[in-house]
Structure formats: C-alpha cells, structure tokens
C-alpha cells in the first residue's frame, strides 16, 4: 500500500483534533489539495473564548459551536472522522482509534488540546466545575441556575453558601466569568424571584498570584481588579484552594468559604492521549517540540496548540490560547507542504497580537502591540469586534451580534435553561 | 390560617404546569392581581409546535424555550415554584410537592400536560424516541446525527438500516418531522460526507388510519401525502407497529423494517400525576371535566389543556394542541375570577381557528374557518407568521425569523451538534 501511494505521489496527512490549531492546518492543507483526515471526538468545533457566555446564559450552545464537516466542506480532499484517537504508532506512522480503525499517515499533526488540570487538589475533580468544553459550560449553566431555584424554594439555604460562587483562577477565563456572573445576578435575574434577592449573590475569585490577569500589563491588571471590585466581585489574591467539598472550599490560609459552586479555571494540562505516547513532556504534560514544531526524532509529526510546549520569543512555552494554536496549525501545515516539495522546514515564530479580556458591559482590557493599551468602552468594543471576526460563518456572526445587541439593550439574556447534560469523560 | 386568609379576602390560586394552558391562566389571574403560585418541574416553558425543528437541527433549544420567571415577571402577585407536584389533596385543597412542601389553595388549575403514550407496544418505551419535551428533541437530534457519523465510519452499516428513520404516527408532528428530516438529509447535510450519500437516507411514516393528518380536510390530507411522496418520504397508511427493537420494527402486517431510529409521534397520554388522583378519566388518561372545565365535585379545581378531556362542539375531547390549552387556561382563570365575585361559572366554548401543518420549504396545509383552505407557499407563509406570533418575546421572534431566513437562503441549518443529553423520566 505504501509503495502504491508513493508511486501515485499522494501524501496523506492525519490531523488529530479539530480545535483552532487542527482546523487551521486542515484548511491550509485542503486548499493545496493535500489528502487530509481530520479526526475529532466531537462533530463540532467549539469557539472556546466565548464558552463563559454559555455558562452565564448569554449565548446559546449553537452560537459558539459549528459542525466540523460544514467548515471543511469546500475542501474535497479533507475527510472528517468522528472518533477517539486512542494511540499513535509513531514508528509505523498510524493513528489508532478506540474502535480499532487505523489511520496511516505520511505526515501528522497532533492538536488534541488540553483537559482541565486540577493540580491534585483534593475534591477538585469530583466537586469543581471545569470550563474548558461545551458540555462543561452547559453543565455549569444548569447548576448555577438550579442554585437560585433551590434558594427560592428554601431561602434558609442562602446561609449555607448556595448563592456564593467561587472561581479558582484569576486568568482571562476567571475574570470574564466573574464579571458575567455578577451582571447575570444583579441585572438579568433581578426581579425573577420573590423570596430571594439575586443581587445578594456573591462572586469570589481566588488567584494564587499577586494580581489578576498575570499575562497582562500592570495597568490592565489594576484596571481589571478595580472594575471587578466596583461590580461587587470579591478577589482574593495570593491565595490558593487546598481542598474542595460539595458545600465549601478550604483555602491555603485556612479560611473556609461556604459555597455550592466552585468553578475551576486555574489551568489546563495536555489531553490524555499525549500521556500515552513515548515523548518528552513538560511537568504540565505539554509535548516538547523542535523549533519547527515537529516532534524530536519524528520529522513527519508536528505538535501544535495547547498540547505543544512551543516556545515564545522569551523561551517560555506559549500561553494555551487560540492565537498560538491557529498560528501553530498554519505553520505545521506549511512545513508539511515544504517537506513534500523537498524543502527544509522553518522555525515557528509566534506573532503576539496581544491580550484581551472583557470584564462586563463596556469594560475590558486590551494590551496590543506597540505598547497600545486600551480599557473601558473602547477595549470592550475592540473585544466584541475581534471575537465576532474570529467566529466561523456569516450566520453565526450575525446571530451572536444580534444576541449581544439585545442583551445589551434589554438586560434579557436568553437561554436561562436548566436542561440535563451528561458529564463527558476526559 | 384559612380564616385569616378569608378575612383578608385573599384568594390563593395554585396553577400546576407552566405550558400553554397554565401560563395563560397565570397571566390572566396575575393581571387581576390574584395571588398565584405557578408550579412546573422545569424552569422554562417549551414552545412545543417548533420542537421538531430542534430535533432536525433547524433551531437552537434557546429559540423555543423561555424562562418561566421572565414570562410572568411583570405580575408581582405570581410566584413561580420549580418542583414536581407529587399529589393533590382535593379534600384539603393543597398541592403537595415531591420535596414535601405543601401549597394550599382556594382555587387550583391542573395543566400538567401529557406524556408520550406507547399503547403498550413492546419495546416502544425502551427503544423509540419520543418527541414531546425539549430534552426529547435534543436527544433525538444527537441520535440522528450520530447515525450518519457511524455510517460514515462504516458504510457497510447502511445496509442494516442505520440511515432509515421510521416515524410512528402521521399526525402533524409526524408529518412535520418527516418533511424536515428529508430536507436535512437531501439538502443541508449533502456534501458533508465522503463515503456515504446523505440523500440515500430514507424516511418512513407509519400511520394507523387510512390518511395522514386525520384532523384536516380531505384535500389537505391528500396534498400532504403527495408532497411527502414528492420529497421522497415513504408513507405506509393503515399500518401499525407491533413491536420495536433497537435495529428494526415489526409492523402488524408482518413486514419488518430495518432501522436504528424509530420516532414515536403516535400519541400522548395524561401525565402521571392525574393517574394518582381519585378522578374519572378517559381510557387515554385524560380527566373528565364539567362543561365549565371544573372537576366534578370540586368546583374550585379546574383542569385544562392536554390533561383535560374537555369536549368540543362535536362532543369528542378536544385535540391535544396549543389552542385548546390556551383557550382553556384563559377560561379557567376567568371562571375563578367570577367565583371570587360570587358569580356563576360559564361553560367553556372552544373556538376552532383551524389546523396547520408544514411539510417543508414552501409547503404546508392550513384549514381555516369559513372553509378557507390554503396550501403550498401561501399556507407555508401563514404557518411561519402565526408561529412567530405565538412565540414569546420580541427577541425570540427576531432570532427565529433570522434563523429561518438564513436556513431558507443558505441551506445551512445551524445547530447540528451532538451533545450528550440525559433522558428525563416522565
């Protein structure tokens, strides 16, 4: 088979994972007519930067998820396979699916993303709510809304922390979720209940470092902290969580916070598949890669996105965000094209376009290139514009724009639905 | 307590169920400042006439579900309780919740709706997909899309009926679902797959009577049948299902149809709560009511909607649709107001505004009053207009209108997502 394929000079690429990195790679390769098999465990691609709006009932799941097959449909050479990649035979050059199917490749791109990393905190895996996947967000939404229903049924439970929501981690996801929860409680749900006052609900952010948004400039960090304070969010800096139970968390300082909802946004680690491969990994499980993003000893295998420990200009691994994944996916695809033409690969150079985080209505911070720092309404508008731009498809953009306009004007966020969602295994 | 309440002349009404009937009643009573407790097991109200569009990926769950608290928020005298009503103490005048809470009432409205009725067909409860609740629709959507993913992974499975979809019941829900599935397969998903041809998928409708849409006029029935035929849907009239297995159904004629998906739209029965009450019921479990919709022997208790066997002008129970429920809810609320003023109640007179069913793009039938019968594009436009009108809230109307416009123009239905949905008990 291998002989026949090479005689026909068909170069077969397997891309594992259809997130930001994998999809970008599949699109680049598909545009050049390369035969690609794109594997993902889901039939949809999630726009993760807006997941927190699912969790806080600002958007519908359909607004941030898009069918993978539809995205790559215009490339006839790209085949989509829904399935779990169980292992990769690095020597035999084949990805093996959980159902036994084997996908041989000439080149491959590993873009499996990450899973929530609990750092071994007791009770975290069992009781904390992660926020990395679409089903995570839907489960969290149902839980948050249920807490209010339970409190309305028995207002005495408020004293047990039923309306206190603890976010572990003060990065962008933690800050954005905290701000959105505060607005949801104070403005959107106000007036919905008769026995409880939704504005009495508390949001607490626990951050291990001495500031929020550590990837941002000091002025942006301070602005985020002040804005959250103004909106009634309590922030505990230099503090970590040492254990989590269904009805409370214990902090390292010994403080105990009564809460029925601990949301874990403190970190992600490489997904479980890379853990089964015989490759070098960082302590967080990210795969060590060559400067061109290929796997050491395997020039035909590239690793991109959250799962790769690709270095930035400062030598530290790039942050686990959309931009490094997109740029990495594009780079890996181009190096595969170069190799098929017999050209040497080039090192990956990450272009940092900056960081953005929204804290709520007309409040955001943005650190852009050339030292441009925005905050307040202008940063918020920039955030809205860029997130609309990166959504896939005209329909989705229109839909989200309309939802945001309505949410802004009417304080009537739509999908406040408690529907049962099964927890998915990592 | 009863004495004190009557001295203050506060009349307390409990409404069980926040569907079309219960919500209309709560809104009418709330407008008059009557104290109402509205109980529902969910925190949202489902717009059931559009459920089939959730199942066929035309709309998002948030498009057809609306938070109950938001709907009644403008009525300060209406309190919403999320909970399961376990029983009603008809003598003591109190509704008892599953968690033990007791809700005493001076008047009550029972509007609990229905659950799917399988007529004792072996295997139906275990293997058929019902389509009466929001989670039913979300489960069905995930299953239908998964069948195509499994077929793409192993095209040999198509021969086992993996892409054959059997609808049991040729009423409005069956016809609308069949038409939408045919369009989804032939037009929307076409081009998404490489190894299978989605237009080879088959839709079969099995109807016990000699025509589809038995509630409609003969010309409308014929038109629906012809239109489904034109769109490739197979219709088996005068046929019933005698057993259902995961991979096939057996018909009464002895025919066996290989299928992985049997969708049950053949009937609903009164929900389980009324079955626990000591009241007269029809064979389908609907509660026998007086002409004023009150329960015989209990003038303070009214029963409306799918659960009530209210008679139409022909003496037969009214169909289990939105209109009888809305009109019944309004009537019951008005009779409660009359009773508080010491006036006698009036009999319920159902005004039949006609029947409508859509079969797909620019295809529908509508039997309106005064013998007006529409079909084709004009009926379809009338259907669209009326369904938009009955959706709750400006935002939802806009959102659904935009989604429909896009679906029509681009054949790119949005939410084709396979997310895990837990099955809810009846």
PDB file of N, CA, C and O in Angstrom, chain A residues 105-171:
ATOM      1  N   UNK A 105      -0.474   7.426   8.032  1.00  0.00           N
ATOM      2  CA  UNK A 105      -0.166   8.781   7.553  1.00  0.00           C
ATOM      3  C   UNK A 105       1.265   8.868   7.055  1.00  0.00           C
ATOM      4  O   UNK A 105       2.129   8.080   7.447  1.00  0.00           O
ATOM      5  N   UNK A 106       1.481   9.821   6.177  1.00  0.00           N
ATOM      6  CA  UNK A 106       2.832  10.190   5.792  1.00  0.00           C
ATOM      7  C   UNK A 106       3.329  11.330   6.672  1.00  0.00           C
ATOM      8  O   UNK A 106       4.488  11.372   7.055  1.00  0.00           O
ATOM      9  N   UNK A 107       2.417  12.266   6.963  1.00  0.00           N
ATOM     10  CA  UNK A 107       2.697  13.313   7.942  1.00  0.00           C
ATOM     11  C   UNK A 107       1.496  13.389   8.881  1.00  0.00           C
ATOM     12  O   UNK A 107       0.387  12.988   8.511  1.00  0.00           O
ATOM     13  N   UNK A 108       1.728  13.910  10.073  1.00  0.00           N
ATOM     14  CA  UNK A 108       0.615  14.035  11.017  1.00  0.00           C
ATOM     15  C   UNK A 108       0.773  15.306  11.825  1.00  0.00           C
ATOM     16  O   UNK A 108       1.877  15.837  11.993  1.00  0.00           O
ATOM     17  N   UNK A 109      -0.368  15.808  12.309  1.00  0.00           N
ATOM     18  CA  UNK A 109      -0.367  16.961  13.202  1.00  0.00           C
ATOM     19  C   UNK A 109      -1.185  16.587  14.435  1.00  0.00           C
ATOM     20  O   UNK A 109      -2.340  16.181  14.321  1.00  0.00           O
ATOM     21  N   UNK A 110      -0.540  16.721  15.575  1.00  0.00           N
ATOM     22  CA  UNK A 110      -1.219  16.419  16.828  1.00  0.00           C
ATOM     23  C   UNK A 110      -1.704  17.745  17.412  1.00  0.00           C
ATOM     24  O   UNK A 110      -0.902  18.630  17.725  1.00  0.00           O
ATOM     25  N   UNK A 111      -3.015  17.901  17.532  1.00  0.00           N
ATOM     26  CA  UNK A 111      -3.591  19.155  18.018  1.00  0.00           C
ATOM     27  C   UNK A 111      -4.758  18.829  18.936  1.00  0.00           C
ATOM     28  O   UNK A 111      -5.875  19.283  18.756  1.00  0.00           O
ATOM     29  N   UNK A 112      -4.472  17.999  19.930  1.00  0.00           N
ATOM     30  CA  UNK A 112      -5.545  17.433  20.754  1.00  0.00           C
ATOM     31  C   UNK A 112      -6.010  18.358  21.861  1.00  0.00           C
ATOM     32  O   UNK A 112      -6.960  18.033  22.572  1.00  0.00           O
ATOM     33  N   UNK A 113      -5.347  19.512  22.022  1.00  0.00           N
ATOM     34  CA  UNK A 113      -5.804  20.425  23.062  1.00  0.00           C
ATOM     35  C   UNK A 113      -5.483  19.913  24.447  1.00  0.00           C
ATOM     36  O   UNK A 113      -4.580  19.099  24.636  1.00  0.00           O
ATOM     37  N   UNK A 114      -6.248  20.400  25.396  1.00  0.00           N
ATOM     38  CA  UNK A 114      -5.920  20.126  26.786  1.00  0.00           C
ATOM     39  C   UNK A 114      -7.154  19.660  27.532  1.00  0.00           C
ATOM     40  O   UNK A 114      -8.260  19.655  27.002  1.00  0.00           O
ATOM     41  N   UNK A 115      -6.947  19.228  28.743  1.00  0.00           N
ATOM     42  CA  UNK A 115      -8.057  18.970  29.652  1.00  0.00           C
ATOM     43  C   UNK A 115      -7.779  19.756  30.928  1.00  0.00           C
ATOM     44  O   UNK A 115      -6.654  20.212  31.155  1.00  0.00           O
ATOM     45  N   UNK A 116      -8.813  19.912  31.737  1.00  0.00           N
ATOM     46  CA  UNK A 116      -8.649  20.696  32.951  1.00  0.00           C
ATOM     47  C   UNK A 116      -7.605  20.057  33.860  1.00  0.00           C
ATOM     48  O   UNK A 116      -7.560  18.846  34.019  1.00  0.00           O
ATOM     49  N   UNK A 117      -6.753  20.898  34.432  1.00  0.00           N
ATOM     50  CA  UNK A 117      -5.686  20.420  35.298  1.00  0.00           C
ATOM     51  C   UNK A 117      -6.009  20.852  36.724  1.00  0.00           C
ATOM     52  O   UNK A 117      -6.070  22.030  37.021  1.00  0.00           O
ATOM     53  N   UNK A 118      -6.220  19.876  37.603  1.00  0.00           N
ATOM     54  CA  UNK A 118      -6.639  20.195  38.972  1.00  0.00           C
ATOM     55  C   UNK A 118      -5.472  20.250  39.950  1.00  0.00           C
ATOM     56  O   UNK A 118      -5.683  20.449  41.144  1.00  0.00           O
ATOM     57  N   UNK A 119      -4.275  20.036  39.483  1.00  0.00           N
ATOM     58  CA  UNK A 119      -3.069  20.110  40.333  1.00  0.00           C
ATOM     59  C   UNK A 119      -3.182  19.228  41.574  1.00  0.00           C
ATOM     60  O   UNK A 119      -2.610  19.540  42.616  1.00  0.00           O
ATOM     61  N   UNK A 120      -3.965  18.166  41.476  1.00  0.00           N
ATOM     62  CA  UNK A 120      -4.070  17.256  42.610  1.00  0.00           C
ATOM     63  C   UNK A 120      -4.809  17.801  43.819  1.00  0.00           C
ATOM     64  O   UNK A 120      -4.729  17.215  44.904  1.00  0.00           O
ATOM     65  N   UNK A 121      -5.531  18.922  43.665  1.00  0.00           N
ATOM     66  CA  UNK A 121      -6.276  19.469  44.812  1.00  0.00           C
ATOM     67  C   UNK A 121      -7.383  18.492  45.199  1.00  0.00           C
ATOM     68  O   UNK A 121      -8.201  18.118  44.362  1.00  0.00           O
ATOM     69  N   UNK A 122      -7.408  18.061  46.475  1.00  0.00           N
ATOM     70  CA  UNK A 122      -8.422  17.081  46.880  1.00  0.00           C
ATOM     71  C   UNK A 122      -9.841  17.592  46.648  1.00  0.00           C
ATOM     72  O   UNK A 122     -10.163  18.736  46.991  1.00  0.00           O
ATOM     73  N   UNK A 123     -10.654  16.777  46.038  1.00  0.00           N
ATOM     74  CA  UNK A 123     -12.057  17.122  45.803  1.00  0.00           C
ATOM     75  C   UNK A 123     -12.303  17.907  44.531  1.00  0.00           C
ATOM     76  O   UNK A 123     -13.458  18.068  44.117  1.00  0.00           O
ATOM     77  N   UNK A 124     -11.239  18.411  43.905  1.00  0.00           N
ATOM     78  CA  UNK A 124     -11.436  19.279  42.731  1.00  0.00           C
ATOM     79  C   UNK A 124     -12.082  18.517  41.587  1.00  0.00           C
ATOM     80  O   UNK A 124     -13.076  18.960  41.000  1.00  0.00           O
ATOM     81  N   UNK A 125     -11.537  17.352  41.268  1.00  0.00           N
ATOM     82  CA  UNK A 125     -12.073  16.598  40.141  1.00  0.00           C
ATOM     83  C   UNK A 125     -13.531  16.212  40.372  1.00  0.00           C
ATOM     84  O   UNK A 125     -14.358  16.238  39.455  1.00  0.00           O
ATOM     85  N   UNK A 126     -13.871  15.891  41.621  1.00  0.00           N
ATOM     86  CA  UNK A 126     -15.227  15.432  41.929  1.00  0.00           C
ATOM     87  C   UNK A 126     -16.217  16.589  42.020  1.00  0.00           C
ATOM     88  O   UNK A 126     -17.358  16.469  41.577  1.00  0.00           O
ATOM     89  N   UNK A 127     -15.811  17.706  42.644  1.00  0.00           N
ATOM     90  CA  UNK A 127     -16.803  18.721  43.011  1.00  0.00           C
ATOM     91  C   UNK A 127     -16.681  20.048  42.268  1.00  0.00           C
ATOM     92  O   UNK A 127     -17.624  20.834  42.288  1.00  0.00           O
ATOM     93  N   UNK A 128     -15.538  20.324  41.672  1.00  0.00           N
ATOM     94  CA  UNK A 128     -15.405  21.610  40.982  1.00  0.00           C
ATOM     95  C   UNK A 128     -15.994  21.506  39.578  1.00  0.00           C
ATOM     96  O   UNK A 128     -16.045  20.425  38.996  1.00  0.00           O
ATOM     97  N   UNK A 129     -16.444  22.632  39.055  1.00  0.00           N
ATOM     98  CA  UNK A 129     -16.974  22.687  37.700  1.00  0.00           C
ATOM     99  C   UNK A 129     -15.892  23.225  36.772  1.00  0.00           C
ATOM    100  O   UNK A 129     -15.491  24.383  36.898  1.00  0.00           O
ATOM    101  N   UNK A 130     -15.415  22.399  35.844  1.00  0.00           N
ATOM    102  CA  UNK A 130     -14.441  22.901  34.876  1.00  0.00           C
ATOM    103  C   UNK A 130     -15.150  23.750  33.813  1.00  0.00           C
ATOM    104  O   UNK A 130     -16.387  23.767  33.740  1.00  0.00           O
ATOM    105  N   UNK A 131     -14.391  24.456  33.008  1.00  0.00           N
ATOM    106  CA  UNK A 131     -14.982  25.324  31.973  1.00  0.00           C
ATOM    107  C   UNK A 131     -14.050  25.343  30.768  1.00  0.00           C
ATOM    108  O   UNK A 131     -13.483  26.371  30.414  1.00  0.00           O
ATOM    109  N   UNK A 132     -13.895  24.167  30.155  1.00  0.00           N
ATOM    110  CA  UNK A 132     -12.997  24.075  29.005  1.00  0.00           C
ATOM    111  C   UNK A 132     -13.739  23.570  27.769  1.00  0.00           C
ATOM    112  O   UNK A 132     -13.348  23.845  26.650  1.00  0.00           O
ATOM    113  N   UNK A 133     -14.834  22.806  27.969  1.00  0.00           N
ATOM    114  CA  UNK A 133     -15.563  22.260  26.824  1.00  0.00           C
ATOM    115  C   UNK A 133     -16.996  22.787  26.805  1.00  0.00           C
ATOM    116  O   UNK A 133     -17.482  23.367  27.780  1.00  0.00           O
ATOM    117  N   UNK A 134     -17.678  22.547  25.693  1.00  0.00           N
ATOM    118  CA  UNK A 134     -19.064  22.994  25.561  1.00  0.00           C
ATOM    119  C   UNK A 134     -19.953  22.343  26.617  1.00  0.00           C
ATOM    120  O   UNK A 134     -20.806  23.010  27.223  1.00  0.00           O
ATOM    121  N   UNK A 135     -19.761  21.061  26.856  1.00  0.00           N
ATOM    122  CA  UNK A 135     -20.616  20.416  27.858  1.00  0.00           C
ATOM    123  C   UNK A 135     -20.274  20.903  29.266  1.00  0.00           C
ATOM    124  O   UNK A 135     -21.166  21.005  30.108  1.00  0.00           O
ATOM    125  N   UNK A 136     -19.001  21.213  29.523  1.00  0.00           N
ATOM    126  CA  UNK A 136     -18.657  21.861  30.794  1.00  0.00           C
ATOM    127  C   UNK A 136     -19.527  23.105  30.996  1.00  0.00           C
ATOM    128  O   UNK A 136     -20.101  23.320  32.072  1.00  0.00           O
ATOM    129  N   UNK A 137     -19.582  23.935  29.960  1.00  0.00           N
ATOM    130  CA  UNK A 137     -20.297  25.208  30.074  1.00  0.00           C
ATOM    131  C   UNK A 137     -21.793  24.980  30.275  1.00  0.00           C
ATOM    132  O   UNK A 137     -22.439  25.672  31.072  1.00  0.00           O
ATOM    133  N   UNK A 138     -22.364  24.000  29.563  1.00  0.00           N
ATOM    134  CA  UNK A 138     -23.793  23.730  29.698  1.00  0.00           C
ATOM    135  C   UNK A 138     -24.116  23.170  31.081  1.00  0.00           C
ATOM    136  O   UNK A 138     -25.148  23.487  31.677  1.00  0.00           O
ATOM    137  N   UNK A 139     -23.232  22.323  31.605  1.00  0.00           N
ATOM    138  CA  UNK A 139     -23.445  21.777  32.950  1.00  0.00           C
ATOM    139  C   UNK A 139     -23.375  22.903  33.979  1.00  0.00           C
ATOM    140  O   UNK A 139     -24.182  22.958  34.907  1.00  0.00           O
ATOM    141  N   UNK A 140     -22.403  23.789  33.820  1.00  0.00           N
ATOM    142  CA  UNK A 140     -22.254  24.877  34.786  1.00  0.00           C
ATOM    143  C   UNK A 140     -23.484  25.789  34.768  1.00  0.00           C
ATOM    144  O   UNK A 140     -24.001  26.186  35.817  1.00  0.00           O
ATOM    145  N   UNK A 141     -23.969  26.113  33.565  1.00  0.00           N
ATOM    146  CA  UNK A 141     -25.159  26.954  33.460  1.00  0.00           C
ATOM    147  C   UNK A 141     -26.340  26.324  34.210  1.00  0.00           C
ATOM    148  O   UNK A 141     -27.011  26.989  35.007  1.00  0.00           O
ATOM    149  N   UNK A 142     -26.577  25.039  33.961  1.00  0.00           N
ATOM    150  CA  UNK A 142     -27.696  24.375  34.624  1.00  0.00           C
ATOM    151  C   UNK A 142     -27.518  24.402  36.140  1.00  0.00           C
ATOM    152  O   UNK A 142     -28.469  24.636  36.896  1.00  0.00           O
ATOM    153  N   UNK A 143     -26.281  24.211  36.594  1.00  0.00           N
ATOM    154  CA  UNK A 143     -26.033  24.188  38.035  1.00  0.00           C
ATOM    155  C   UNK A 143     -26.263  25.563  38.662  1.00  0.00           C
ATOM    156  O   UNK A 143     -26.912  25.686  39.701  1.00  0.00           O
ATOM    157  N   UNK A 144     -25.714  26.597  38.046  1.00  0.00           N
ATOM    158  CA  UNK A 144     -25.844  27.947  38.608  1.00  0.00           C
ATOM    159  C   UNK A 144     -27.318  28.327  38.732  1.00  0.00           C
ATOM    160  O   UNK A 144     -27.778  28.796  39.776  1.00  0.00           O
ATOM    161  N   UNK A 145     -28.079  28.099  37.659  1.00  0.00           N
ATOM    162  CA  UNK A 145     -29.499  28.464  37.694  1.00  0.00           C
ATOM    163  C   UNK A 145     -30.248  27.631  38.734  1.00  0.00           C
ATOM    164  O   UNK A 145     -31.139  28.126  39.426  1.00  0.00           O
ATOM    165  N   UNK A 146     -29.867  26.365  38.881  1.00  0.00           N
ATOM    166  CA  UNK A 146     -30.527  25.499  39.864  1.00  0.00           C
ATOM    167  C   UNK A 146     -30.290  25.993  41.279  1.00  0.00           C
ATOM    168  O   UNK A 146     -31.159  25.840  42.145  1.00  0.00           O
ATOM    169  N   UNK A 147     -29.115  26.549  41.542  1.00  0.00           N
ATOM    170  CA  UNK A 147     -28.837  27.068  42.888  1.00  0.00           C
ATOM    171  C   UNK A 147     -29.873  28.133  43.266  1.00  0.00           C
ATOM    172  O   UNK A 147     -30.347  28.171  44.400  1.00  0.00           O
ATOM    173  N   UNK A 148     -30.219  28.980  42.316  1.00  0.00           N
ATOM    174  CA  UNK A 148     -31.208  30.025  42.606  1.00  0.00           C
ATOM    175  C   UNK A 148     -32.592  29.425  42.819  1.00  0.00           C
ATOM    176  O   UNK A 148     -33.345  29.873  43.682  1.00  0.00           O
ATOM    177  N   UNK A 149     -32.921  28.407  42.047  1.00  0.00           N
ATOM    178  CA  UNK A 149     -34.220  27.755  42.240  1.00  0.00           C
ATOM    179  C   UNK A 149     -34.295  27.110  43.624  1.00  0.00           C
ATOM    180  O   UNK A 149     -35.302  27.199  44.316  1.00  0.00           O
ATOM    181  N   UNK A 150     -33.194  26.478  44.036  1.00  0.00           N
ATOM    182  CA  UNK A 150     -33.186  25.836  45.350  1.00  0.00           C
ATOM    183  C   UNK A 150     -33.260  26.883  46.460  1.00  0.00           C
ATOM    184  O   UNK A 150     -33.916  26.684  47.481  1.00  0.00           O
ATOM    185  N   UNK A 151     -32.589  28.009  46.253  1.00  0.00           N
ATOM    186  CA  UNK A 151     -32.624  29.058  47.269  1.00  0.00           C
ATOM    187  C   UNK A 151     -34.024  29.669  47.364  1.00  0.00           C
ATOM    188  O   UNK A 151     -34.502  29.983  48.463  1.00  0.00           O
ATOM    189  N   UNK A 152     -34.686  29.831  46.222  1.00  0.00           N
ATOM    190  CA  UNK A 152     -36.037  30.385  46.246  1.00  0.00           C
ATOM    191  C   UNK A 152     -36.992  29.429  46.970  1.00  0.00           C
ATOM    192  O   UNK A 152     -37.895  29.860  47.690  1.00  0.00           O
ATOM    193  N   UNK A 153     -36.759  28.127  46.797  1.00  0.00           N
ATOM    194  CA  UNK A 153     -37.621  27.145  47.466  1.00  0.00           C
ATOM    195  C   UNK A 153     -37.390  27.160  48.970  1.00  0.00           C
ATOM    196  O   UNK A 153     -38.314  26.922  49.745  1.00  0.00           O
ATOM    197  N   UNK A 154     -36.155  27.433  49.376  1.00  0.00           N
ATOM    198  CA  UNK A 154     -35.819  27.405  50.801  1.00  0.00           C
ATOM    199  C   UNK A 154     -34.767  28.466  51.081  1.00  0.00           C
ATOM    200  O   UNK A 154     -33.569  28.185  51.116  1.00  0.00           O
ATOM    201  N   UNK A 155     -35.209  29.718  51.282  1.00  0.00           N
ATOM    202  CA  UNK A 155     -34.252  30.825  51.427  1.00  0.00           C
ATOM    203  C   UNK A 155     -33.269  30.628  52.578  1.00  0.00           C
ATOM    204  O   UNK A 155     -32.204  31.254  52.595  1.00  0.00           O
ATOM    205  N   UNK A 156     -33.594  29.739  53.520  1.00  0.00           N
ATOM    206  CA  UNK A 156     -32.655  29.470  54.603  1.00  0.00           C
ATOM    207  C   UNK A 156     -31.336  28.914  54.097  1.00  0.00           C
ATOM    208  O   UNK A 156     -30.299  29.052  54.749  1.00  0.00           O
ATOM    209  N   UNK A 157     -31.361  28.296  52.926  1.00  0.00           N
ATOM    210  CA  UNK A 157     -30.150  27.690  52.375  1.00  0.00           C
ATOM    211  C   UNK A 157     -29.129  28.732  51.918  1.00  0.00           C
ATOM    212  O   UNK A 157     -27.961  28.401  51.713  1.00  0.00           O
ATOM    213  N   UNK A 158     -29.570  29.979  51.757  1.00  0.00           N
ATOM    214  CA  UNK A 158     -28.628  31.016  51.325  1.00  0.00           C
ATOM    215  C   UNK A 158     -27.486  31.125  52.328  1.00  0.00           C
ATOM    216  O   UNK A 158     -26.323  31.334  51.953  1.00  0.00           O
ATOM    217  N   UNK A 159     -27.803  30.918  53.614  1.00  0.00           N
ATOM    218  CA  UNK A 159     -26.771  30.998  54.647  1.00  0.00           C
ATOM    219  C   UNK A 159     -25.730  29.896  54.509  1.00  0.00           C
ATOM    220  O   UNK A 159     -24.614  30.010  55.029  1.00  0.00           O
ATOM    221  N   UNK A 160     -26.052  28.830  53.770  1.00  0.00           N
ATOM    222  CA  UNK A 160     -25.086  27.744  53.587  1.00  0.00           C
ATOM    223  C   UNK A 160     -24.199  27.977  52.368  1.00  0.00           C
ATOM    224  O   UNK A 160     -23.447  27.085  51.977  1.00  0.00           O
ATOM    225  N   UNK A 161     -24.308  29.141  51.748  1.00  0.00           N
ATOM    226  CA  UNK A 161     -23.444  29.449  50.606  1.00  0.00           C
ATOM    227  C   UNK A 161     -24.014  29.048  49.270  1.00  0.00           C
ATOM    228  O   UNK A 161     -23.288  28.998  48.272  1.00  0.00           O
ATOM    229  N   UNK A 162     -25.321  28.815  49.228  1.00  0.00           N
ATOM    230  CA  UNK A 162     -25.935  28.368  47.977  1.00  0.00           C
ATOM    231  C   UNK A 162     -25.831  29.433  46.885  1.00  0.00           C
ATOM    232  O   UNK A 162     -25.789  29.109  45.702  1.00  0.00           O
ATOM    233  N   UNK A 163     -25.768  30.698  47.283  1.00  0.00           N
ATOM    234  CA  UNK A 163     -25.673  31.766  46.279  1.00  0.00           C
ATOM    235  C   UNK A 163     -24.281  32.407  46.275  1.00  0.00           C
ATOM    236  O   UNK A 163     -24.119  33.573  45.922  1.00  0.00           O
ATOM    237  N   UNK A 164     -23.287  31.636  46.718  1.00  0.00           N
ATOM    238  CA  UNK A 164     -21.909  32.119  46.643  1.00  0.00           C
ATOM    239  C   UNK A 164     -21.178  31.274  45.596  1.00  0.00           C
ATOM    240  O   UNK A 164     -21.276  30.044  45.615  1.00  0.00           O
ATOM    241  N   UNK A 165     -20.483  31.937  44.689  1.00  0.00           N
ATOM    242  CA  UNK A 165     -19.856  31.252  43.569  1.00  0.00           C
ATOM    243  C   UNK A 165     -18.366  31.568  43.586  1.00  0.00           C
ATOM    244  O   UNK A 165     -17.969  32.736  43.497  1.00  0.00           O
ATOM    245  N   UNK A 166     -17.555  30.526  43.733  1.00  0.00           N
ATOM    246  CA  UNK A 166     -16.116  30.707  43.876  1.00  0.00           C
ATOM    247  C   UNK A 166     -15.422  30.309  42.576  1.00  0.00           C
ATOM    248  O   UNK A 166     -15.618  29.201  42.079  1.00  0.00           O
ATOM    249  N   UNK A 167     -14.661  31.239  42.030  1.00  0.00           N
ATOM    250  CA  UNK A 167     -13.872  30.952  40.835  1.00  0.00           C
ATOM    251  C   UNK A 167     -12.432  30.739  41.247  1.00  0.00           C
ATOM    252  O   UNK A 167     -11.822  31.635  41.840  1.00  0.00           O
ATOM    253  N   UNK A 168     -11.877  29.593  40.908  1.00  0.00           N
ATOM    254  CA  UNK A 168     -10.480  29.334  41.217  1.00  0.00           C
ATOM    255  C   UNK A 168      -9.665  29.666  39.975  1.00  0.00           C
ATOM    256  O   UNK A 168      -9.785  29.001  38.947  1.00  0.00           O
ATOM    257  N   UNK A 169      -8.866  30.714  40.069  1.00  0.00           N
ATOM    258  CA  UNK A 169      -8.064  31.134  38.931  1.00  0.00           C
ATOM    259  C   UNK A 169      -8.494  32.500  38.434  1.00  0.00           C
ATOM    260  O   UNK A 169      -9.651  32.691  38.062  1.00  0.00           O
ATOM    261  N   UNK A 170      -7.573  33.445  38.431  1.00  0.00           N
ATOM    262  CA  UNK A 170      -7.886  34.817  38.022  1.00  0.00           C
ATOM    263  C   UNK A 170      -7.282  35.172  36.688  1.00  0.00           C
ATOM    264  O   UNK A 170      -6.891  36.316  36.458  1.00  0.00           O
ATOM    265  N   UNK A 171      -7.217  34.204  35.772  1.00  0.00           N
ATOM    266  CA  UNK A 171      -6.808  34.496  34.403  1.00  0.00           C
ATOM    267  C   UNK A 171      -7.993  35.046  33.629  1.00  0.00           C
ATOM    268  O   UNK A 171      -9.008  35.426  34.207  1.00  0.00           O
TER     269      UNK A 171
END
